[in-house]
Short mmCIF file of C-alpha atoms in Angstrom, two decimals:
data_model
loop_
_atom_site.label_atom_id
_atom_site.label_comp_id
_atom_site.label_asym_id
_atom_site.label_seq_id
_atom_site.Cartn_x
_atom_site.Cartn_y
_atom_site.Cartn_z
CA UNK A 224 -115.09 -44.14 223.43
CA UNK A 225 -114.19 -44.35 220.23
CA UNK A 226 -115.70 -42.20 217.72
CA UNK A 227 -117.67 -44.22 215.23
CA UNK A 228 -118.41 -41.28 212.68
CA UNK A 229 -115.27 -40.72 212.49
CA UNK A 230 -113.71 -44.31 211.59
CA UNK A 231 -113.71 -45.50 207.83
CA UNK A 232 -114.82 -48.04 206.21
CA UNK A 233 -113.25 -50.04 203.93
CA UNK A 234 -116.29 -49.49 201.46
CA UNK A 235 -116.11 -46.30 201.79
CA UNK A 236 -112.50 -45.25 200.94
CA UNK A 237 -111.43 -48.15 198.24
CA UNK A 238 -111.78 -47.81 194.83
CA UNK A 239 -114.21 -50.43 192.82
CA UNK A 240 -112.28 -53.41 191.78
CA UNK A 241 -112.09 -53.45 187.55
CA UNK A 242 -112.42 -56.50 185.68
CA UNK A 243 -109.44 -58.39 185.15
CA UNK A 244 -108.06 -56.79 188.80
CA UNK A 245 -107.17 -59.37 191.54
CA UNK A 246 -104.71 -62.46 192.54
CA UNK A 247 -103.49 -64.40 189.78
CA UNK A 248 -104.67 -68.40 190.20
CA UNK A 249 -101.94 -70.07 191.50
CA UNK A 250 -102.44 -73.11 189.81
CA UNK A 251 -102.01 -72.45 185.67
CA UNK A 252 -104.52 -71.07 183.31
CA UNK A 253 -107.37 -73.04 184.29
CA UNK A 254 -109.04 -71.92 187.13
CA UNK A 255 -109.73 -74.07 190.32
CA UNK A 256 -106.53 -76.08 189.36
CA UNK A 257 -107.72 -77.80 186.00
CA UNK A 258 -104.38 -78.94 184.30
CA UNK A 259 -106.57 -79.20 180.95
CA UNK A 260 -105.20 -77.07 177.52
CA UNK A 261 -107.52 -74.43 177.39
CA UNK A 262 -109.76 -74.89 174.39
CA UNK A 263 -108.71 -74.11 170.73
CA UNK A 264 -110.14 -71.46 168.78
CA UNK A 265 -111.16 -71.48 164.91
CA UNK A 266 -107.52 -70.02 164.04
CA UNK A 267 -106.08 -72.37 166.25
CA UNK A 268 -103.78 -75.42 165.04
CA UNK A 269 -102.54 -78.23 167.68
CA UNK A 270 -98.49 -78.84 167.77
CA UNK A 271 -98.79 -82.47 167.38
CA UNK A 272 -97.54 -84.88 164.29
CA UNK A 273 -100.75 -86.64 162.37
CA UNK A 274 -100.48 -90.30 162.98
CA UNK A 275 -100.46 -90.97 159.28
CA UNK A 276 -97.52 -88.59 158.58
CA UNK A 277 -94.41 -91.19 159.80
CA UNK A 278 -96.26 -93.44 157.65
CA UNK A 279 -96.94 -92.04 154.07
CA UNK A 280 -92.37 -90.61 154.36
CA UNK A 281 -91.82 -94.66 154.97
CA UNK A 282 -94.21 -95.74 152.17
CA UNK A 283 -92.72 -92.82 149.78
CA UNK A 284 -89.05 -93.75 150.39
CA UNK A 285 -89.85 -97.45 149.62
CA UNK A 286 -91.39 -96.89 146.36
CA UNK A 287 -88.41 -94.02 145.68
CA UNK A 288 -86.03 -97.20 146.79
CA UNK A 289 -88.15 -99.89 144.55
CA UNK A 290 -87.81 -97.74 141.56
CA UNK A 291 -84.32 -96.74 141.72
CA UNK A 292 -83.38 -100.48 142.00
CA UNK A 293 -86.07 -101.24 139.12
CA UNK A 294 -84.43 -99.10 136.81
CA UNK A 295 -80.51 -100.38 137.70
CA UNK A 296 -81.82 -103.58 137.30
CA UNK A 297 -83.59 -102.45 133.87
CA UNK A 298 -80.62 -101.06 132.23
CA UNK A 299 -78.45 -104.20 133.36
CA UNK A 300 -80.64 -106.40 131.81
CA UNK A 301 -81.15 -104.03 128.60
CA UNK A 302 -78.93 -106.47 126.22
CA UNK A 303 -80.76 -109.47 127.57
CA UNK A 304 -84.17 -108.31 127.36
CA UNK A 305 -83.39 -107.39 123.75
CA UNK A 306 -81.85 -110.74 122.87
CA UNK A 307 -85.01 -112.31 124.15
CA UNK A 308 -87.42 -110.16 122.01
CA UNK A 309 -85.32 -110.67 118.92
CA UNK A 310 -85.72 -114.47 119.79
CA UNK A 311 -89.64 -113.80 120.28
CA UNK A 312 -89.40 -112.90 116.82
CA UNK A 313 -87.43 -115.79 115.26
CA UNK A 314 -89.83 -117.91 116.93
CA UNK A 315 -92.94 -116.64 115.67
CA UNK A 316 -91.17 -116.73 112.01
CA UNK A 317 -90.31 -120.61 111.82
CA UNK A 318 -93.41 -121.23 114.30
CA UNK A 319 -95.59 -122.00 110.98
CA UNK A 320 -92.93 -124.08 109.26
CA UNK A 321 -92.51 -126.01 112.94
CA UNK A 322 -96.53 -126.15 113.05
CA UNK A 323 -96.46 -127.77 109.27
CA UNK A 324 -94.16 -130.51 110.32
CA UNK A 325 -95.25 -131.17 113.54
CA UNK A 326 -98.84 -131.90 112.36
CA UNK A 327 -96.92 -134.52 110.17
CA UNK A 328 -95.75 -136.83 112.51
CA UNK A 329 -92.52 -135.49 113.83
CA UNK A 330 -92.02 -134.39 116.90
CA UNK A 331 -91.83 -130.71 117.77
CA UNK A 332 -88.44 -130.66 119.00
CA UNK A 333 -87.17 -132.46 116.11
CA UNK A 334 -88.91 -130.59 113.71
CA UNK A 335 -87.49 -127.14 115.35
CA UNK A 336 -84.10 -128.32 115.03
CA UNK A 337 -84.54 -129.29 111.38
CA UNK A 338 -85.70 -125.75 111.05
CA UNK A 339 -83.30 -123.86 112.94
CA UNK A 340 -80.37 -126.11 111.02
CA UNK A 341 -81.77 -124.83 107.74
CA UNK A 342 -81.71 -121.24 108.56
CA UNK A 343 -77.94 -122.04 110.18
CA UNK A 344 -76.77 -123.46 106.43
CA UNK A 345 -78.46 -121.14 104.62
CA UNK A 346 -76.90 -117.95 106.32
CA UNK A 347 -73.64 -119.50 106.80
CA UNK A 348 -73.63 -120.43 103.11
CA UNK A 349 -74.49 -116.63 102.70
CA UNK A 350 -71.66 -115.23 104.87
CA UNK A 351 -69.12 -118.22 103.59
CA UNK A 352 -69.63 -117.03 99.68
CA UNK A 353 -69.42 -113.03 100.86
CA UNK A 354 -66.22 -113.79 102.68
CA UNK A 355 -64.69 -115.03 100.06
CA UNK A 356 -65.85 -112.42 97.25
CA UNK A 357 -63.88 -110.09 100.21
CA UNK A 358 -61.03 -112.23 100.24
CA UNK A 359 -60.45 -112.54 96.96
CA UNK A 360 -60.68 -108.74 96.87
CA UNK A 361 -58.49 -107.73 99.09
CA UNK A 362 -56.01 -110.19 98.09
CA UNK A 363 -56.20 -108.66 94.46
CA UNK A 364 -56.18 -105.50 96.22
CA UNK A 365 -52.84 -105.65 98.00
CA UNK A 366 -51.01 -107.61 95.21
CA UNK A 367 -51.83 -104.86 92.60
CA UNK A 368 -51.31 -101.76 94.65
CA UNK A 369 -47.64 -101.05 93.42
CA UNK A 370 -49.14 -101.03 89.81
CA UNK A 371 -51.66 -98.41 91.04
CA UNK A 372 -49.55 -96.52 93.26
CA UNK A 373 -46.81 -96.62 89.82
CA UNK A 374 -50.04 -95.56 87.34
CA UNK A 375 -51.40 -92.42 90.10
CA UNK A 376 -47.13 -91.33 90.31
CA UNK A 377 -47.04 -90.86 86.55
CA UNK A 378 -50.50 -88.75 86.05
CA UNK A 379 -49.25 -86.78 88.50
CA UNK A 380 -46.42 -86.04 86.76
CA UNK A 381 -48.00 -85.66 83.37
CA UNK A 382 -50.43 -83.48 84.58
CA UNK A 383 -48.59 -81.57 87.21
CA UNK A 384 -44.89 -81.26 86.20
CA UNK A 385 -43.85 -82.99 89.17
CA UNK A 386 -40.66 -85.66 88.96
CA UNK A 387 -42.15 -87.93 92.26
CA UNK A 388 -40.68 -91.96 92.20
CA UNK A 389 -43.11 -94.37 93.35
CA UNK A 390 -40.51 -96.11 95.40
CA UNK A 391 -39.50 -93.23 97.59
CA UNK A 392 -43.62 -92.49 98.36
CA UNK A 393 -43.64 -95.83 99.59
CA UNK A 394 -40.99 -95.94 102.11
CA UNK A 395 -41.99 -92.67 102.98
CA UNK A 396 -45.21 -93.78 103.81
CA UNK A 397 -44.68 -96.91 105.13
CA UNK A 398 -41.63 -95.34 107.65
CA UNK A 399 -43.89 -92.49 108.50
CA UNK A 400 -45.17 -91.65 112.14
CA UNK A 401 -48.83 -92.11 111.41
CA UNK A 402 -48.60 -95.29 109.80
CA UNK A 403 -46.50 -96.50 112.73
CA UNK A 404 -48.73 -95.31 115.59
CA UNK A 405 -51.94 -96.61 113.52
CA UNK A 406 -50.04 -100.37 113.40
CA UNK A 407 -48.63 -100.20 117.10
CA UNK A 408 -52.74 -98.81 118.05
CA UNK A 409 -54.18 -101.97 115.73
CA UNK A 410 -51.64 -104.48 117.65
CA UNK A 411 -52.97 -103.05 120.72
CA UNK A 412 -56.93 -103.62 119.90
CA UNK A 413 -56.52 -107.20 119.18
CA UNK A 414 -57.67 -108.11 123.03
CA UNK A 415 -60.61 -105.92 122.58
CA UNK A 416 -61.85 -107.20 118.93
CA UNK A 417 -61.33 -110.69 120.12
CA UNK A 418 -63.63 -109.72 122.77
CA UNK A 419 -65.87 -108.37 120.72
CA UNK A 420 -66.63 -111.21 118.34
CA UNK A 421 -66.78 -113.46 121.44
CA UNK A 422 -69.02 -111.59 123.14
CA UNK A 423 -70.93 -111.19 119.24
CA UNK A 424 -71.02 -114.84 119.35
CA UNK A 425 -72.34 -115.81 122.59
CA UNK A 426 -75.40 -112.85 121.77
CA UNK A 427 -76.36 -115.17 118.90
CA UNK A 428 -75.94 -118.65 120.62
CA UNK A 429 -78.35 -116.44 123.73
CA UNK A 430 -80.77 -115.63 120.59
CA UNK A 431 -80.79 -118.87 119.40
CA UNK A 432 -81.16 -121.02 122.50
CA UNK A 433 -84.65 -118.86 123.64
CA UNK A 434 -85.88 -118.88 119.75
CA UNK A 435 -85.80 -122.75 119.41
CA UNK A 436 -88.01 -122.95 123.13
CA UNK A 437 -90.27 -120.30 122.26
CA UNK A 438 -90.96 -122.45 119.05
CA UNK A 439 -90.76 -125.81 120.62
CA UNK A 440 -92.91 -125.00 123.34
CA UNK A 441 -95.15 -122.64 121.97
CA UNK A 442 -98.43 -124.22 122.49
CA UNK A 443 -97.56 -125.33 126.40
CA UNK A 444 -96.05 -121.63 126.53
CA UNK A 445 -99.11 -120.09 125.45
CA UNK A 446 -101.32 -122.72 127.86
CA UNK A 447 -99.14 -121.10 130.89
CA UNK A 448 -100.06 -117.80 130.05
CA UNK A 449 -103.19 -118.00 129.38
CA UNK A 450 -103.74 -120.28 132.91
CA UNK A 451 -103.73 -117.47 135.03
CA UNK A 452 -106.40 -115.15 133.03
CA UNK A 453 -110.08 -115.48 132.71
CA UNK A 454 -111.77 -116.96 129.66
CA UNK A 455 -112.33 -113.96 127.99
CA UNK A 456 -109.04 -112.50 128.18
CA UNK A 457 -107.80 -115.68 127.17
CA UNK A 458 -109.40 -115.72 124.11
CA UNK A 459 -108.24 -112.19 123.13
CA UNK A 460 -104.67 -113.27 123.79
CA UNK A 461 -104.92 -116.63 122.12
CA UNK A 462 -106.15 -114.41 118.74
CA UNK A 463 -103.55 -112.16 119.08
CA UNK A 464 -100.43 -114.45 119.33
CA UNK A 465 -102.34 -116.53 116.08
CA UNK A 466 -102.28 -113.26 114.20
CA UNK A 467 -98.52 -112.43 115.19
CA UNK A 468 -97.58 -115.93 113.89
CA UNK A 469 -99.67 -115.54 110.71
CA UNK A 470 -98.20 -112.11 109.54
CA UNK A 471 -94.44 -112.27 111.14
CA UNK A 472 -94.31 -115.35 109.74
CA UNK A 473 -95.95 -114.82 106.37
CA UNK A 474 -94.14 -111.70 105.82
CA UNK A 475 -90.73 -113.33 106.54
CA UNK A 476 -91.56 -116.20 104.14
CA UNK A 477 -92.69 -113.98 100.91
CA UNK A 478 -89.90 -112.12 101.55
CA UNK A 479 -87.80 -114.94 100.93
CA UNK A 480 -89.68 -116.32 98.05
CA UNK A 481 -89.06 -112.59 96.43
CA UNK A 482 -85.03 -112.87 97.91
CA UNK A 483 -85.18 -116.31 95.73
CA UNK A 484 -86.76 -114.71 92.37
CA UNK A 485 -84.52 -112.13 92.67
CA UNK A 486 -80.77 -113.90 93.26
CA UNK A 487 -82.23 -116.04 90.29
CA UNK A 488 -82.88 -113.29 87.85
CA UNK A 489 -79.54 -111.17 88.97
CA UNK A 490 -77.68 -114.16 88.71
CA UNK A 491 -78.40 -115.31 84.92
CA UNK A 492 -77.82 -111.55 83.61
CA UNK A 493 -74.41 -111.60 85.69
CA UNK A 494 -73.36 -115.02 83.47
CA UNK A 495 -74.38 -113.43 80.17
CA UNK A 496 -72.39 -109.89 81.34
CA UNK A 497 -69.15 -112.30 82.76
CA UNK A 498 -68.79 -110.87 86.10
CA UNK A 499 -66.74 -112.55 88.44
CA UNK A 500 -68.42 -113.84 91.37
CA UNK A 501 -71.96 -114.71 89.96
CA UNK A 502 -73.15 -116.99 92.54
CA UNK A 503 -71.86 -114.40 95.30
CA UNK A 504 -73.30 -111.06 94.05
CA UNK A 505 -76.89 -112.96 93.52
CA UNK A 506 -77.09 -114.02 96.87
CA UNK A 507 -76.31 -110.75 97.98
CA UNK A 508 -78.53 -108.90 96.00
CA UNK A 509 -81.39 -111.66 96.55
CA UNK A 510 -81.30 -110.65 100.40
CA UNK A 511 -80.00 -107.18 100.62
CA UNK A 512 -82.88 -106.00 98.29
CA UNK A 513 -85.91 -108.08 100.10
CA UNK A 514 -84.80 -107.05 103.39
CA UNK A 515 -83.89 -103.38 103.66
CA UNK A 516 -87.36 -101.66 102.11
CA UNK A 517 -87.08 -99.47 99.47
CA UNK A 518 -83.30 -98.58 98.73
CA UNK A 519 -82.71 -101.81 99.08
CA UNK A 520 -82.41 -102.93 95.37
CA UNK A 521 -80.25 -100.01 94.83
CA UNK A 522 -77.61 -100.38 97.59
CA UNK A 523 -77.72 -104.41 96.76
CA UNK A 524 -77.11 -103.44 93.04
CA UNK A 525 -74.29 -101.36 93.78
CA UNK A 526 -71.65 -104.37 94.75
CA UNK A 527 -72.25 -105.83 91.53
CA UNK A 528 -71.59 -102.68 89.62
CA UNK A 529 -68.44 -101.90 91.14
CA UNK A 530 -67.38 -105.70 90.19
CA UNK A 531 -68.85 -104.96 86.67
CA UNK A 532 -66.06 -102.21 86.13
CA UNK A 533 -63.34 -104.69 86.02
CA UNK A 534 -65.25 -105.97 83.18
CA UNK A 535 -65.77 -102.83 81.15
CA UNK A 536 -67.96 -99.62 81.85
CA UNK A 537 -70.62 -100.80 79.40
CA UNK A 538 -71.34 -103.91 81.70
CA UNK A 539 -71.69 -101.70 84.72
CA UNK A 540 -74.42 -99.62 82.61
CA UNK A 541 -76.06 -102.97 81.86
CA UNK A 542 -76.31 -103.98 85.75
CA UNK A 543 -77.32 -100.49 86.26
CA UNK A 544 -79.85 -100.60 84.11
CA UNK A 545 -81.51 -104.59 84.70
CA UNK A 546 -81.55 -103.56 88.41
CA UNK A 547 -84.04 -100.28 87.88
CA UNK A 548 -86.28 -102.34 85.46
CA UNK A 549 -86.53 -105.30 87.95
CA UNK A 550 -87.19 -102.98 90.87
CA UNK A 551 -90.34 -101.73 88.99
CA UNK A 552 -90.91 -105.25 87.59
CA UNK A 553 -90.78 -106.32 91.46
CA UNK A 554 -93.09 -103.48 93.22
CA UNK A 555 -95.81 -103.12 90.31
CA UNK A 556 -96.10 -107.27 89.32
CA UNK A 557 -94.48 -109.27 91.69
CA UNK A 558 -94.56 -108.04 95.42
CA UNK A 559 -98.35 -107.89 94.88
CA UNK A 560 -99.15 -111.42 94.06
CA UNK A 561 -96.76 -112.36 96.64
CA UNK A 562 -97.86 -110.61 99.37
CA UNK A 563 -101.69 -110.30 98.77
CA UNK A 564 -102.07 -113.57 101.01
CA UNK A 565 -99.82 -112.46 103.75
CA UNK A 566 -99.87 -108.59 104.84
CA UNK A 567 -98.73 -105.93 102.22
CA UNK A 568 -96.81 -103.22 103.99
CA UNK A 569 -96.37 -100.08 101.95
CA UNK A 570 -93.01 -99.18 101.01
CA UNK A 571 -92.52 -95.63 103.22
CA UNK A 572 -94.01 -97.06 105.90
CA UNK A 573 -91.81 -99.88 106.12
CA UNK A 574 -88.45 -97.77 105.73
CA UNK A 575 -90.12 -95.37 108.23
CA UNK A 576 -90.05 -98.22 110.43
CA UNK A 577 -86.57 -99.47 110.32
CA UNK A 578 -85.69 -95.67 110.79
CA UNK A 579 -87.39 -95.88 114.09
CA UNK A 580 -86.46 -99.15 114.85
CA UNK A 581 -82.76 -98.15 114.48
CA UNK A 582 -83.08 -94.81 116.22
CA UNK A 583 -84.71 -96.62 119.33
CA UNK A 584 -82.83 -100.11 119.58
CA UNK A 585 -79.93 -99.68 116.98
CA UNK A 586 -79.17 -102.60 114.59
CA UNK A 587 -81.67 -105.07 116.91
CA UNK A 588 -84.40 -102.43 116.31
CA UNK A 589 -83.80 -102.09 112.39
CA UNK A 590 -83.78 -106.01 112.52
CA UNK A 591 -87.09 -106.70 114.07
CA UNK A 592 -88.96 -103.48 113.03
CA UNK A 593 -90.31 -104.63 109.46
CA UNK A 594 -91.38 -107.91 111.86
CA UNK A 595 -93.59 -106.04 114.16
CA UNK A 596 -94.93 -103.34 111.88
CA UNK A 597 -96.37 -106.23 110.15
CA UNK A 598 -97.94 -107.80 113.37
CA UNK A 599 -98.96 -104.13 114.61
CA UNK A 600 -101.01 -103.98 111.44
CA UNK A 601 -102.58 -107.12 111.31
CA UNK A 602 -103.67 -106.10 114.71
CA UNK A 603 -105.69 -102.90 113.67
CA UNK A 604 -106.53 -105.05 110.69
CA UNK A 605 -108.77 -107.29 112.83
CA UNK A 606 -109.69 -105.10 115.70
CA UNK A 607 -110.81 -102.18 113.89
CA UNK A 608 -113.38 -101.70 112.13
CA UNK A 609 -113.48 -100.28 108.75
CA UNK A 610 -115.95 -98.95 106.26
CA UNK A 611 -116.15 -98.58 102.72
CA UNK A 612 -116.58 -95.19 101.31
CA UNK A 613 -118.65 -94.27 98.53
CA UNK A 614 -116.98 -92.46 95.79
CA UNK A 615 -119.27 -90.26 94.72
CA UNK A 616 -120.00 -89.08 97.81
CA UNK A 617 -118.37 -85.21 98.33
CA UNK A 618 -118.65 -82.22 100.16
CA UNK A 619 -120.99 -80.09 99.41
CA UNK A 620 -119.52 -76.57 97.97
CA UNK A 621 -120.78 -73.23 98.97
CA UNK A 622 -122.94 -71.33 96.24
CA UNK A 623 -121.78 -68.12 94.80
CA UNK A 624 -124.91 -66.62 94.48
CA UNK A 625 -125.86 -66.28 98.82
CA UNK A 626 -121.73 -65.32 99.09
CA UNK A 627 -122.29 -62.41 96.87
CA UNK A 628 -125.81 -61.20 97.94
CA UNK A 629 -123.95 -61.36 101.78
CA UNK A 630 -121.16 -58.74 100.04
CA UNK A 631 -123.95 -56.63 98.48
CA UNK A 632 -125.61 -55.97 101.80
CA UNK A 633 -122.72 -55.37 103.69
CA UNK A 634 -120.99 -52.63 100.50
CA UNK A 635 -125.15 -51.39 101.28
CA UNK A 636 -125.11 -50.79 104.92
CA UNK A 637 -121.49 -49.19 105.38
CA UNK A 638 -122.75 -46.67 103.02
CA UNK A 639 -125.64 -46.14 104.85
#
């Protein structure tokens, strides 16, 4: 028989199972089989892509996309868009003269054209007499420049001790390399000037085709506009476009008035002095002055003066002199009167504004800047609000007596 004290027992010779000890499950992480991820803790981040992720790259790339095309489109359409605001412009400056006539019978169209056919013969009157002042110039110019190439030869020799002949400076310079290469370079660049006043042209036909419908249909222009807005906001931009009209065009039309007053008065002082091209030079001066602010008198005046030297020296100092007393005549008499019904812009701030004009748009910026300074400030003229101030009204000063009982006590207590 088998000796049952003497067998053992599993329970008696293994060692206790530890925690953790025993088969692995067969079947993953979960126990009893379950296939489900086991359950994330606070640090714990799942691997998948948020649903709105694919959708905020293809919304981001679109607008990327939309504003790169915006901005080629933008800069292609820079010279147009600029054409098309001068035009704004020239519209809202014959808009009054077109309003005038239309309320007397004629028909808008009509009475635009008349306009526009005005301005046409008045500025092509303008060019036509400066073109022929140059002309005339040049002409004299070229015909006397062996007499003043002969009269600079002998001061030189006077002065200088030199023995130079006008003759041989002439073919020198005429068979010279530079003179050569600048002629060959100018025969060369007629393609691209001719293309250059062509395209010059067709800028001004652009300008003047939108002008004349912005002023013919300005009031079923404004109508479309103001169709899609509510009443209110319609209101606001119906005010708005009245004052632009009122002050582009009133500014515009006392600057002409002046441009008038002025050509008249240059031009009888340039009879009595006898200086060629009197009807010219006050033209000139008449619009040069009233439409470049401030220096404008003085550069206008400068043509004439230059012309007055073939007279004699004396009748430059004359023209020198009428065109400061006129300027001061002009800012401190007449440019009040005149402008006191239409919008009075002061002098720096109107050359500060062609200076920004130019330096953001060039020669189109300089053009229109005077235009919409005006309108800017008939805007804050009746949308803000202004009060008078009372002028003996001042701030009140400190009193001696307090600041030097304050000193006393302080010289006291760092003693102390």
């Amino acid at each position: 028989m088998p000796d049952h004290d003497a067998t053992q027992t599993p329970d008696d010779t293994a060692e206790p199972e530890l925690p953790g000890d025993g088969p692995a499950p067969a079947d993953g992480p979960g126990s009893g089989g379950d296939d489900r991820p086991p359950p994330t803790g606070g640090g714990g981040r799942s691997d998948k892509m948020p649903l709105w992720l694919p959708k905020a790259v293809v919304l981001a790339l679109t607008l990327y996309a939309a504003f790169l095309l915006a901005n080629w489109a933008f800069h292609r359409l820079t010279g147009l868009l600029l054409n098309i605001l001068v035009a704004f412009f020239l519209a809202l400056a014959i808009e009054p003269a077109v309003d005038w006539m239309a309320h007397r019978g004629i028909r808008r169209g009509l009475a635009t054209a008349l306009v526009f056919l005005g301005v046409v013969v008045f500025f092509g009157g303008f060019l036509a007499l400066l073109g022929s002042v140059l002309a005339d110039q040049v002409r004299e110019l070229v015909e006397n420049f062996p007499s003043y190439v002969d009269s600079v030869v002998v001061w030189l020799n006077d002065q200088f001790g030199t023995q130079l002949e006008a003759d041989k400076l002439q073919d020198d310079f005429l068979s010279s390399e530079w003179v050569q290469n600048y002629l060959k370079q100018s025969a060369d660049n007629v393609w691209t000037v001719s293309t250059t006043v062509l395209g010059g042209l067709f800028k001004l036909l652009t300008i003047l085709l939108f002008a004349f419908y912005f002023a013919a249909e300005g009031p079923r222009l404004r109508r479309t506009l103001c169709s899609v807005l509510p009443p209110a906001r319609q209101a606001e931009v119906l005010r708005a476009w009245e004052i632009a009209v009122t002050k582009t065009g009133g500014y515009l039309y006392s600057r002409g008035l002046m441009a008038l007053i002025s050509g008249v008065c240059h031009y009888i002082v340039f009879l009595i002095l006898d200086i060629p091209y009197a009807p010219a030079l006050a033209v000139w001066v008449g619009v040069v002055s009233q439409f470049v602010p401030t220096v404008g008198t003085y550069l206008a005046g400068a043509l004439p003066m230059l012309l007055a030297f073939t007279v004699s020296p004396w009748a430059a100092l004359w023209v020198l002199v009428f065109v400061i007393i006129y300027q001061q005549f002009e800012n401190y008499v007449l440019q009040p009167k005149i402008t006191s019904k239409t919008v009075d812009i002061h002098p720096a701030v109107a050359f500060g504004s062609v200076i920004a004009g130019a330096a953001l748009m060039g020669a189109v910026g300089a053009l229109i800047a005077i235009p919409a300074t005006a309108t800017l400030q008939g805007f804050l003229g009746a949308y803000v609000t202004r009060y008078e101030v009372d002028p003996d009204a001042h701030a009140p000063r400190p009193r001696r007596g307090r600041g030097r009982t304050l000193l006393r006590r302080m010289r006291g207590a760092l003693r102390r």
